[in-house]
PDB file of C-alpha atoms in Angstrom:
ATOM      1  CA  MET A 962       0.245  -0.073   0.105  1.00  0.00           C
ATOM      2  CA  LEU A 963       1.354   3.623  -0.848  1.00  0.00           C
ATOM      3  CA  CYS A 964       0.525   6.395   1.059  1.00  0.00           C
ATOM      4  CA  VAL A 965       1.606   9.816   0.948  1.00  0.00           C
ATOM      5  CA  VAL A 966       0.828  13.339   1.105  1.00  0.00           C
ATOM      6  CA  PHE A 967       2.507  15.824   0.184  1.00  0.00           C
ATOM      7  CA  HIS A 968       3.584  19.330   1.295  1.00  0.00           C
ATOM      8  CA  PHE A 969       6.294  21.054  -0.637  1.00  0.00           C
ATOM      9  CA  LEU A 970       7.769  24.334  -0.343  1.00  0.00           C
ATOM     10  CA  PRO A 971       6.896  27.820  -0.444  1.00  0.00           C
ATOM     11  CA  GLY A 972       3.340  27.467   1.377  1.00  0.00           C
ATOM     12  CA  ASN A 973       3.073  23.518   2.566  1.00  0.00           C
ATOM     13  CA  ALA A 974       0.079  23.309   0.320  1.00  0.00           C
ATOM     14  CA  ASP A 975      -0.934  19.395  -0.420  1.00  0.00           C
ATOM     15  CA  PHE A 976      -1.050  18.392  -3.644  1.00  0.00           C
ATOM     16  CA  LEU A 977      -4.168  16.957  -4.776  1.00  0.00           C
ATOM     17  CA  CYS A 978      -3.736  14.073  -7.545  1.00  0.00           C
ATOM     18  CA  THR A 979      -5.156  12.233 -10.087  1.00  0.00           C
ATOM     19  CA  ASN A 980      -7.482   9.416  -9.680  1.00  0.00           C
ATOM     20  CA  MET A 981      -4.843   6.559 -10.336  1.00  0.00           C
ATOM     21  CA  SER A 982      -7.277   3.740 -10.604  1.00  0.00           C
ATOM     22  CA  SER A 983      -7.794   3.164 -14.088  1.00  0.00           C
ATOM     23  CA  SER A 984      -4.030   4.131 -14.621  1.00  0.00           C
ATOM     24  CA  VAL A 985      -2.907   0.748 -13.160  1.00  0.00           C
ATOM     25  CA  GLY A 986      -0.900  -1.306 -16.144  1.00  0.00           C
ATOM     26  CA  LYS A 987       0.334   1.781 -17.847  1.00  0.00           C
ATOM     27  CA  TRP A 988       3.018   4.819 -17.669  1.00  0.00           C
ATOM     28  CA  GLU A 989       3.260   8.113 -17.453  1.00  0.00           C
ATOM     29  CA  GLU A 990       6.138   9.526 -18.911  1.00  0.00           C
ATOM     30  CA  GLY A 991       8.389  13.011 -17.730  1.00  0.00           C
ATOM     31  CA  ARG A 992      11.464  14.469 -19.078  1.00  0.00           C
ATOM     32  CA  PHE A 993      15.265  14.229 -18.331  1.00  0.00           C
ATOM     33  CA  PRO A 994      16.869  17.452 -17.950  1.00  0.00           C
ATOM     34  CA  ASP A 995      19.073  16.396 -20.799  1.00  0.00           C
ATOM     35  CA  GLY A 996      15.248  15.504 -23.335  1.00  0.00           C
ATOM     36  CA  GLY A 997      15.493  11.890 -22.538  1.00  0.00           C
ATOM     37  CA  ILE A 998      12.598  10.089 -21.330  1.00  0.00           C
ATOM     38  CA  SER A 999      11.318   8.897 -17.770  1.00  0.00           C
ATOM     39  CA  LYS A1000       9.353   6.299 -16.354  1.00  0.00           C
ATOM     40  CA  GLU A1001      10.564   7.554 -13.284  1.00  0.00           C
ATOM     41  CA  CYS A1002       8.439   7.356  -9.878  1.00  0.00           C
ATOM     42  CA  VAL A1003       8.879  11.351  -9.826  1.00  0.00           C
ATOM     43  CA  ALA A1004       7.666  11.400 -13.700  1.00  0.00           C
ATOM     44  CA  LEU A1005       4.256   9.759 -12.311  1.00  0.00           C
ATOM     45  CA  VAL A1006       3.971  12.239  -8.869  1.00  0.00           C
ATOM     46  CA  GLN A1007       4.555  15.125 -11.442  1.00  0.00           C
ATOM     47  CA  ARG A1008       2.498  14.182 -14.112  1.00  0.00           C
ATOM     48  CA  VAL A1009      -0.892  13.454 -12.204  1.00  0.00           C
ATOM     49  CA  CYS A1010      -0.650  15.765  -9.240  1.00  0.00           C
ATOM     50  CA  PRO A1011      -0.329  19.499 -10.346  1.00  0.00           C
ATOM     51  CA  GLY A1012       1.880  22.162  -9.119  1.00  0.00           C
ATOM     52  CA  VAL A1013       4.648  19.212  -8.009  1.00  0.00           C
ATOM     53  CA  VAL A1014       7.851  21.212  -8.687  1.00  0.00           C
ATOM     54  CA  GLU A1015      11.239  19.712  -9.994  1.00  0.00           C
ATOM     55  CA  THR A1016      12.607  17.492  -6.774  1.00  0.00           C
ATOM     56  CA  ALA A1017      15.457  20.465  -6.277  1.00  0.00           C
ATOM     57  CA  ARG A1018      12.990  22.223  -4.461  1.00  0.00           C
ATOM     58  CA  TRP A1019      11.429  19.682  -2.291  1.00  0.00           C
ATOM     59  CA  ARG A1020      11.415  19.465   1.526  1.00  0.00           C
ATOM     60  CA  PRO A1021      10.271  17.307   3.466  1.00  0.00           C
ATOM     61  CA  GLY A1022       6.391  18.173   5.684  1.00  0.00           C
ATOM     62  CA  THR A1023       4.758  17.213   8.588  1.00  0.00           C
ATOM     63  CA  ARG A1024       5.225  13.664   8.694  1.00  0.00           C
ATOM     64  CA  GLY A1025       1.546  12.184   8.580  1.00  0.00           C
ATOM     65  CA  THR A1026      -1.088  14.215  11.191  1.00  0.00           C
ATOM     66  CA  THR A1027      -3.697  15.061   8.301  1.00  0.00           C
ATOM     67  CA  ALA A1028      -6.767  15.116   9.136  1.00  0.00           C
ATOM     68  CA  ILE A1029      -9.204  12.091   7.608  1.00  0.00           C
ATOM     69  CA  ALA A1030     -12.545  11.794   7.855  1.00  0.00           C
ATOM     70  CA  THR A1031     -15.353   9.088   6.303  1.00  0.00           C
ATOM     71  CA  PHE A1032     -17.015  10.187   3.249  1.00  0.00           C
ATOM     72  CA  ILE A1033     -19.964   8.402   1.718  1.00  0.00           C
ATOM     73  CA  ASN A1034     -20.078   9.126  -2.762  1.00  0.00           C
ATOM     74  CA  ASP A1035     -22.245  11.720  -2.755  1.00  0.00           C
ATOM     75  CA  GLY A1036     -19.686  13.494  -0.736  1.00  0.00           C
ATOM     76  CA  ARG A1037     -21.245  13.944   2.374  1.00  0.00           C
ATOM     77  CA  TYR A1038     -19.761  13.353   5.931  1.00  0.00           C
ATOM     78  CA  CYS A1039     -19.590   9.243   6.957  1.00  0.00           C
ATOM     79  CA  GLY A1040     -19.667   9.661  10.920  1.00  0.00           C
ATOM     80  CA  HIS A1041     -15.528   9.468  11.801  1.00  0.00           C
ATOM     81  CA  ALA A1042     -12.560  11.605  11.742  1.00  0.00           C
ATOM     82  CA  ALA A1043      -9.511  10.585  12.507  1.00  0.00           C
ATOM     83  CA  ILE A1044      -5.288  12.421  12.300  1.00  0.00           C
ATOM     84  CA  LEU A1045      -3.457  10.170   9.916  1.00  0.00           C
ATOM     85  CA  ASP A1046      -0.192   9.060  11.688  1.00  0.00           C
ATOM     86  CA  SER A1047       0.945   6.827   9.195  1.00  0.00           C
ATOM     87  CA  CYS A1048       0.825   4.349   6.589  1.00  0.00           C
ATOM     88  CA  ASP A1049       2.361   0.005   5.809  1.00  0.00           C
ATOM     89  CA  GLU A1050       0.924  -3.115   4.116  1.00  0.00           C
ATOM     90  CA  ASP A1051      -1.707  -3.570   6.824  1.00  0.00           C
ATOM     91  CA  GLY A1052      -3.499  -0.336   5.814  1.00  0.00           C
ATOM     92  CA  ILE A1053      -3.159   3.364   7.546  1.00  0.00           C
ATOM     93  CA  TRP A1054      -2.157   3.804  10.897  1.00  0.00           C
ATOM     94  CA  VAL A1055      -4.584   7.055  12.838  1.00  0.00           C
ATOM     95  CA  TYR A1056      -5.525   8.784  15.957  1.00  0.00           C
ATOM     96  CA  ASP A1057      -8.576   8.494  16.769  1.00  0.00           C
ATOM     97  CA  GLN A1058     -11.197   8.900  19.534  1.00  0.00           C
ATOM     98  CA  TRP A1059     -14.980   8.630  20.299  1.00  0.00           C
ATOM     99  CA  ASN A1060     -17.176   8.877  23.638  1.00  0.00           C
ATOM    100  CA  ARG A1061     -16.562   5.398  24.897  1.00  0.00           C
ATOM    101  CA  ALA A1062     -12.951   5.329  23.478  1.00  0.00           C
ATOM    102  CA  PRO A1063     -10.140   7.668  24.891  1.00  0.00           C
ATOM    103  CA  ILE A1064      -7.752   8.556  22.088  1.00  0.00           C
ATOM    104  CA  ARG A1065      -5.693   5.690  20.959  1.00  0.00           C
ATOM    105  CA  ARG A1066      -3.265   4.862  17.857  1.00  0.00           C
ATOM    106  CA  ARG A1067      -5.146   2.012  14.946  1.00  0.00           C
ATOM    107  CA  ASN A1068      -5.287   0.696  11.637  1.00  0.00           C
ATOM    108  CA  TYR A1069      -7.841   0.674   9.545  1.00  0.00           C
ATOM    109  CA  THR A1070      -7.410  -1.666   6.433  1.00  0.00           C
ATOM    110  CA  ALA A1071      -8.505  -2.297   2.764  1.00  0.00           C
ATOM    111  CA  GLY A1072     -12.719  -3.628   2.564  1.00  0.00           C
ATOM    112  CA  ARG A1073     -15.966  -2.820   1.677  1.00  0.00           C
ATOM    113  CA  ARG A1074     -16.970   0.962   2.195  1.00  0.00           C
ATOM    114  CA  VAL A1075     -19.793   1.313   4.166  1.00  0.00           C
ATOM    115  CA  PRO A1076     -23.391   1.713   2.918  1.00  0.00           C
ATOM    116  CA  ALA A1077     -24.648   5.394   3.405  1.00  0.00           C
ATOM    117  CA  GLU A1078     -27.522   4.066   5.608  1.00  0.00           C
ATOM    118  CA  GLN A1079     -24.940   3.251   7.848  1.00  0.00           C
ATOM    119  CA  CYS A1080     -22.981   5.472   8.499  1.00  0.00           C
ATOM    120  CA  GLY A1081     -21.919   6.757  12.303  1.00  0.00           C
ATOM    121  CA  ARG A1082     -24.086   4.097  13.311  1.00  0.00           C
ATOM    122  CA  GLY A1083     -21.663   1.444  14.606  1.00  0.00           C
ATOM    123  CA  SER A1084     -20.148   1.239  11.394  1.00  0.00           C
ATOM    124  CA  VAL A1085     -16.261  -0.814  11.104  1.00  0.00           C
ATOM    125  CA  TYR A1086     -14.909   1.564   8.708  1.00  0.00           C
ATOM    126  CA  THR A1087     -12.383   0.891   6.175  1.00  0.00           C
ATOM    127  CA  VAL A1088      -9.204   2.577   4.467  1.00  0.00           C
ATOM    128  CA  ASP A1089     -11.909   3.045   1.260  1.00  0.00           C
ATOM    129  CA  ASP A1090     -14.090   5.216   3.407  1.00  0.00           C
ATOM    130  CA  PHE A1091     -11.128   7.805   4.358  1.00  0.00           C
ATOM    131  CA  TYR A1092     -10.236  11.432   2.683  1.00  0.00           C
ATOM    132  CA  THR A1093      -8.408  14.215   3.468  1.00  0.00           C
ATOM    133  CA  ILE A1094     -11.179  17.167   4.697  1.00  0.00           C
ATOM    134  CA  ASN A1095     -12.098  20.069   2.789  1.00  0.00           C
ATOM    135  CA  VAL A1096     -13.598  22.791   3.922  1.00  0.00           C
ATOM    136  CA  GLY A1097     -16.374  23.951   1.787  1.00  0.00           C
ATOM    137  CA  ARG A1098     -18.123  27.144   1.675  1.00  0.00           C
TER     138      ARG A1098
END
């Protein structure tokens, strides 16, 4: 599992990247400074994440600590929020709490998304239910 939230200077903005599900098995090509074609990892990130600059300007941002929440397909909040800590082959690790459990670090794994009618009703969420939080008007 790959889990990356990009922060770049100036402004340390998060970069939203194109949904990659339809690109599996394909290549995104970039160009090396000498004009040669690149199929490396940076080419992928620069092509699908608008605004990502050359690697010489990259700096590490805050590791993890990104606010995430569960949402249903129509974009409505679905009952749970957490702080993303990290991810590994087992899923994502977050810090969360709820009215019967204090703050703890726990793991969410892949699985079937929660149906809309079950949001916030003792649902067992999976990695696929979580998104970063954007604030609308």
